Amino acid sequence: MNAAIDDIDAHMGAAGAIERAAILPAIFFAWCANLGLLAAEVVREFEREVLNLRYRDLKPGEFFIKVTGGRLDAHLLNERGRLFAQDHYADYPREFAQALGIAPADVYSAADSWDTYDAVAKPLTAAYYAFADAGHKPHRARRHWWQLWREE
């Protein structure tokens, strides 16, 4: 599944620069990394970058560009991440602006910083847990009745 969730090309006209165009998907992608919502292959391939992000030695925008090349695709996320992105990403730009106390048109002026991340991560995390609590969880592989005693 290579469906695009977001792409910096879609933001370039309004943002004017790659770093500014990356801010929305970058913060979301960094948040996904910190919540364990990245695909296992991505974590394996970019293990050092994920670790540097978690230690905050790499800014969200730097991490996003290095790992994705500027395009947030569904295959970069695990099933929980894809389900949440599919349900919530359309509301995310408005939520991003609201979390920072800025007008939606001013989102590209937000800094690629951990302060921006921290402000946006709170409502994103609340939305994610509300989503999960509503029963939107990954599908489990069906098992035969005689396999039910095994742990996954």
PDB file of C-alpha atoms in Angstrom:
ATOM      1  CA  MET A   1       0.000   0.000   0.000  1.00  0.00           C
ATOM      2  CA  ASN A   2       1.693   3.209  -1.190  1.00  0.00           C
ATOM      3  CA  ALA A   3      -1.180   5.629  -0.701  1.00  0.00           C
ATOM      4  CA  ALA A   4       0.066   9.136   0.030  1.00  0.00           C
ATOM      5  CA  ILE A   5      -1.161  10.654   3.271  1.00  0.00           C
ATOM      6  CA  ASP A   6       0.654  13.937   2.677  1.00  0.00           C
ATOM      7  CA  ASP A   7       3.436  15.289   0.502  1.00  0.00           C
ATOM      8  CA  ILE A   8       5.468  18.465   0.848  1.00  0.00           C
ATOM      9  CA  ASP A   9       4.776  19.220  -2.819  1.00  0.00           C
ATOM     10  CA  ALA A  10       1.169  19.925  -1.832  1.00  0.00           C
ATOM     11  CA  HIS A  11       2.391  22.596   0.610  1.00  0.00           C
ATOM     12  CA  MET A  12       5.151  24.251  -1.431  1.00  0.00           C
ATOM     13  CA  GLY A  13       2.956  26.948  -2.960  1.00  0.00           C
ATOM     14  CA  ALA A  14       1.786  28.263   0.392  1.00  0.00           C
ATOM     15  CA  ALA A  15       4.971  27.501   2.328  1.00  0.00           C
ATOM     16  CA  GLY A  16       7.568  28.744  -0.140  1.00  0.00           C
ATOM     17  CA  ALA A  17      10.421  26.580   1.200  1.00  0.00           C
ATOM     18  CA  ILE A  18      10.952  22.863   1.722  1.00  0.00           C
ATOM     19  CA  GLU A  19      11.586  23.196   5.466  1.00  0.00           C
ATOM     20  CA  ARG A  20       8.365  25.151   5.941  1.00  0.00           C
ATOM     21  CA  ALA A  21       6.374  22.843   3.645  1.00  0.00           C
ATOM     22  CA  ALA A  22       7.508  19.847   5.692  1.00  0.00           C
ATOM     23  CA  ILE A  23       6.325  21.110   9.082  1.00  0.00           C
ATOM     24  CA  LEU A  24       2.827  19.553   9.090  1.00  0.00           C
ATOM     25  CA  PRO A  25       3.725  16.035   7.945  1.00  0.00           C
ATOM     26  CA  ALA A  26       7.043  16.157   9.851  1.00  0.00           C
ATOM     27  CA  ILE A  27       5.481  16.726  13.259  1.00  0.00           C
ATOM     28  CA  PHE A  28       2.873  14.031  12.572  1.00  0.00           C
ATOM     29  CA  PHE A  29       5.498  11.532  11.397  1.00  0.00           C
ATOM     30  CA  ALA A  30       7.782  12.227  14.376  1.00  0.00           C
ATOM     31  CA  TRP A  31       4.799  11.762  16.684  1.00  0.00           C
ATOM     32  CA  CYS A  32       4.044   8.428  14.971  1.00  0.00           C
ATOM     33  CA  ALA A  33       7.663   7.369  15.536  1.00  0.00           C
ATOM     34  CA  ASN A  34       7.488   8.234  19.217  1.00  0.00           C
ATOM     35  CA  LEU A  35       4.211   6.356  19.696  1.00  0.00           C
ATOM     36  CA  GLY A  36       5.426   3.217  17.937  1.00  0.00           C
ATOM     37  CA  LEU A  37       3.207   3.698  14.880  1.00  0.00           C
ATOM     38  CA  LEU A  38       5.907   3.297  12.222  1.00  0.00           C
ATOM     39  CA  ALA A  39       6.138   0.158  10.104  1.00  0.00           C
ATOM     40  CA  ALA A  40       8.669  -2.343  11.458  1.00  0.00           C
ATOM     41  CA  GLU A  41      10.660  -2.176   8.209  1.00  0.00           C
ATOM     42  CA  VAL A  42      11.044   1.596   8.552  1.00  0.00           C
ATOM     43  CA  VAL A  43      12.240   1.281  12.145  1.00  0.00           C
ATOM     44  CA  ARG A  44      14.757  -1.394  11.109  1.00  0.00           C
ATOM     45  CA  GLU A  45      16.042   0.535   8.101  1.00  0.00           C
ATOM     46  CA  PHE A  46      16.283   3.872   9.926  1.00  0.00           C
ATOM     47  CA  GLU A  47      17.120   2.610  13.407  1.00  0.00           C
ATOM     48  CA  ARG A  48      19.765   5.267  14.044  1.00  0.00           C
ATOM     49  CA  GLU A  49      17.499   8.108  12.911  1.00  0.00           C
ATOM     50  CA  VAL A  50      14.599   6.836  15.058  1.00  0.00           C
ATOM     51  CA  LEU A  51      16.904   6.680  18.069  1.00  0.00           C
ATOM     52  CA  ASN A  52      18.255  10.180  17.380  1.00  0.00           C
ATOM     53  CA  LEU A  53      14.693  11.458  17.106  1.00  0.00           C
ATOM     54  CA  ARG A  54      13.703   9.865  20.415  1.00  0.00           C
ATOM     55  CA  TYR A  55      16.760  11.425  22.097  1.00  0.00           C
ATOM     56  CA  ARG A  56      15.794  14.709  20.427  1.00  0.00           C
ATOM     57  CA  ASP A  57      19.125  14.937  18.661  1.00  0.00           C
ATOM     58  CA  LEU A  58      17.264  15.209  15.351  1.00  0.00           C
ATOM     59  CA  LYS A  59      14.459  17.711  14.716  1.00  0.00           C
ATOM     60  CA  PRO A  60      11.118  16.392  13.410  1.00  0.00           C
ATOM     61  CA  GLY A  61      11.614  18.033   9.998  1.00  0.00           C
ATOM     62  CA  GLU A  62      15.113  16.620   9.576  1.00  0.00           C
ATOM     63  CA  PHE A  63      13.850  13.168  10.524  1.00  0.00           C
ATOM     64  CA  PHE A  64      10.902  13.394   8.133  1.00  0.00           C
ATOM     65  CA  ILE A  65      12.965  14.483   5.130  1.00  0.00           C
ATOM     66  CA  LYS A  66      15.715  11.933   5.802  1.00  0.00           C
ATOM     67  CA  VAL A  67      13.336   8.976   6.234  1.00  0.00           C
ATOM     68  CA  THR A  68      10.563   9.802   3.756  1.00  0.00           C
ATOM     69  CA  GLY A  69      12.095  12.158   1.215  1.00  0.00           C
ATOM     70  CA  GLY A  70       9.152  14.493   1.825  1.00  0.00           C
ATOM     71  CA  ARG A  71       6.282  12.129   1.136  1.00  0.00           C
ATOM     72  CA  LEU A  72       4.273  10.578   3.967  1.00  0.00           C
ATOM     73  CA  ASP A  73       3.009   7.276   2.557  1.00  0.00           C
ATOM     74  CA  ALA A  74       0.725   4.811   4.302  1.00  0.00           C
ATOM     75  CA  HIS A  75       3.285   1.991   3.978  1.00  0.00           C
ATOM     76  CA  LEU A  76       5.599   3.885   6.338  1.00  0.00           C
ATOM     77  CA  LEU A  77       3.121   3.314   9.179  1.00  0.00           C
ATOM     78  CA  ASN A  78       2.017   0.123  10.875  1.00  0.00           C
ATOM     79  CA  GLU A  79      -1.644  -0.882  10.791  1.00  0.00           C
ATOM     80  CA  ARG A  80      -2.580   1.185  13.854  1.00  0.00           C
ATOM     81  CA  GLY A  81      -0.802   4.207  12.387  1.00  0.00           C
ATOM     82  CA  ARG A  82      -2.517   3.814   9.016  1.00  0.00           C
ATOM     83  CA  LEU A  83      -5.945   3.452  10.620  1.00  0.00           C
ATOM     84  CA  PHE A  84      -5.420   6.557  12.731  1.00  0.00           C
ATOM     85  CA  ALA A  85      -4.004   8.605   9.847  1.00  0.00           C
ATOM     86  CA  GLN A  86      -6.893   7.579   7.617  1.00  0.00           C
ATOM     87  CA  ASP A  87      -9.383   8.657  10.268  1.00  0.00           C
ATOM     88  CA  HIS A  88      -7.694  11.757  11.655  1.00  0.00           C
ATOM     89  CA  TYR A  89      -5.219  13.357   9.234  1.00  0.00           C
ATOM     90  CA  ALA A  90      -7.852  15.521   7.519  1.00  0.00           C
ATOM     91  CA  ASP A  91      -8.470  17.263  10.880  1.00  0.00           C
ATOM     92  CA  TYR A  92      -4.801  17.484  11.748  1.00  0.00           C
ATOM     93  CA  PRO A  93      -3.878  20.847  10.081  1.00  0.00           C
ATOM     94  CA  ARG A  94      -6.691  22.612  11.961  1.00  0.00           C
ATOM     95  CA  GLU A  95      -5.688  20.858  15.185  1.00  0.00           C
ATOM     96  CA  PHE A  96      -2.033  21.801  14.577  1.00  0.00           C
ATOM     97  CA  ALA A  97      -2.898  25.505  14.245  1.00  0.00           C
ATOM     98  CA  GLN A  98      -5.200  25.379  17.256  1.00  0.00           C
ATOM     99  CA  ALA A  99      -2.532  23.726  19.440  1.00  0.00           C
ATOM    100  CA  LEU A 100      -0.081  26.512  18.585  1.00  0.00           C
ATOM    101  CA  GLY A 101      -2.664  29.279  18.908  1.00  0.00           C
ATOM    102  CA  ILE A 102      -2.166  30.459  15.328  1.00  0.00           C
ATOM    103  CA  ALA A 103      -4.429  30.942  12.326  1.00  0.00           C
ATOM    104  CA  PRO A 104      -4.621  27.965   9.939  1.00  0.00           C
ATOM    105  CA  ALA A 105      -3.008  30.103   7.227  1.00  0.00           C
ATOM    106  CA  ASP A 106       0.037  30.618   9.477  1.00  0.00           C
ATOM    107  CA  VAL A 107       0.962  26.955  10.030  1.00  0.00           C
ATOM    108  CA  TYR A 108       3.978  27.264   7.733  1.00  0.00           C
ATOM    109  CA  SER A 109       5.490  29.865  10.043  1.00  0.00           C
ATOM    110  CA  ALA A 110       5.719  27.281  12.848  1.00  0.00           C
ATOM    111  CA  ALA A 111       9.257  26.349  13.806  1.00  0.00           C
ATOM    112  CA  ASP A 112      10.667  22.892  13.258  1.00  0.00           C
ATOM    113  CA  SER A 113      11.337  22.524  16.971  1.00  0.00           C
ATOM    114  CA  TRP A 114      10.620  20.326  19.943  1.00  0.00           C
ATOM    115  CA  ASP A 115       8.472  23.115  21.426  1.00  0.00           C
ATOM    116  CA  THR A 116       6.205  22.911  18.378  1.00  0.00           C
ATOM    117  CA  TYR A 117       6.205  19.128  18.613  1.00  0.00           C
ATOM    118  CA  ASP A 118       5.304  19.171  22.324  1.00  0.00           C
ATOM    119  CA  ALA A 119       2.397  21.559  21.777  1.00  0.00           C
ATOM    120  CA  VAL A 120       0.958  19.501  18.904  1.00  0.00           C
ATOM    121  CA  ALA A 121       1.667  16.072  20.440  1.00  0.00           C
ATOM    122  CA  LYS A 122      -0.761  16.622  23.326  1.00  0.00           C
ATOM    123  CA  PRO A 123      -3.961  16.932  21.259  1.00  0.00           C
ATOM    124  CA  LEU A 124      -2.708  14.319  18.777  1.00  0.00           C
ATOM    125  CA  THR A 125      -2.172  11.819  21.579  1.00  0.00           C
ATOM    126  CA  ALA A 126      -5.586  12.593  23.072  1.00  0.00           C
ATOM    127  CA  ALA A 127      -7.194  12.072  19.655  1.00  0.00           C
ATOM    128  CA  TYR A 128      -5.292   8.820  19.181  1.00  0.00           C
ATOM    129  CA  TYR A 129      -6.423   7.383  22.514  1.00  0.00           C
ATOM    130  CA  ALA A 130     -10.018   8.469  21.876  1.00  0.00           C
ATOM    131  CA  PHE A 131      -9.770   6.733  18.499  1.00  0.00           C
ATOM    132  CA  ALA A 132      -8.372   3.544  20.064  1.00  0.00           C
ATOM    133  CA  ASP A 133     -10.894   3.605  22.921  1.00  0.00           C
ATOM    134  CA  ALA A 134     -13.700   3.811  20.354  1.00  0.00           C
ATOM    135  CA  GLY A 135     -12.687   0.355  19.170  1.00  0.00           C
ATOM    136  CA  HIS A 136     -10.576   1.267  16.162  1.00  0.00           C
ATOM    137  CA  LYS A 137      -7.867  -1.297  16.618  1.00  0.00           C
ATOM    138  CA  PRO A 138      -5.856  -3.338  14.151  1.00  0.00           C
ATOM    139  CA  HIS A 139      -7.382  -6.487  12.818  1.00  0.00           C
ATOM    140  CA  ARG A 140      -5.974  -9.648  14.289  1.00  0.00           C
ATOM    141  CA  ALA A 141      -5.171 -12.615  12.185  1.00  0.00           C
ATOM    142  CA  ARG A 142      -7.822 -15.249  12.654  1.00  0.00           C
ATOM    143  CA  ARG A 143      -6.689 -18.372  14.397  1.00  0.00           C
ATOM    144  CA  HIS A 144      -8.185 -21.809  14.522  1.00  0.00           C
ATOM    145  CA  TRP A 145      -9.939 -22.785  17.737  1.00  0.00           C
ATOM    146  CA  TRP A 146      -7.092 -25.102  18.724  1.00  0.00           C
ATOM    147  CA  GLN A 147      -4.624 -22.200  18.473  1.00  0.00           C
ATOM    148  CA  LEU A 148      -6.457 -19.986  20.940  1.00  0.00           C
ATOM    149  CA  TRP A 149      -4.370 -21.193  23.876  1.00  0.00           C
ATOM    150  CA  ARG A 150      -1.167 -19.867  22.273  1.00  0.00           C
ATOM    151  CA  GLU A 151       0.040 -16.414  23.055  1.00  0.00           C
ATOM    152  CA  GLU A 152       0.777 -14.101  20.168  1.00  0.00           C
TER     153      GLU A 152
END
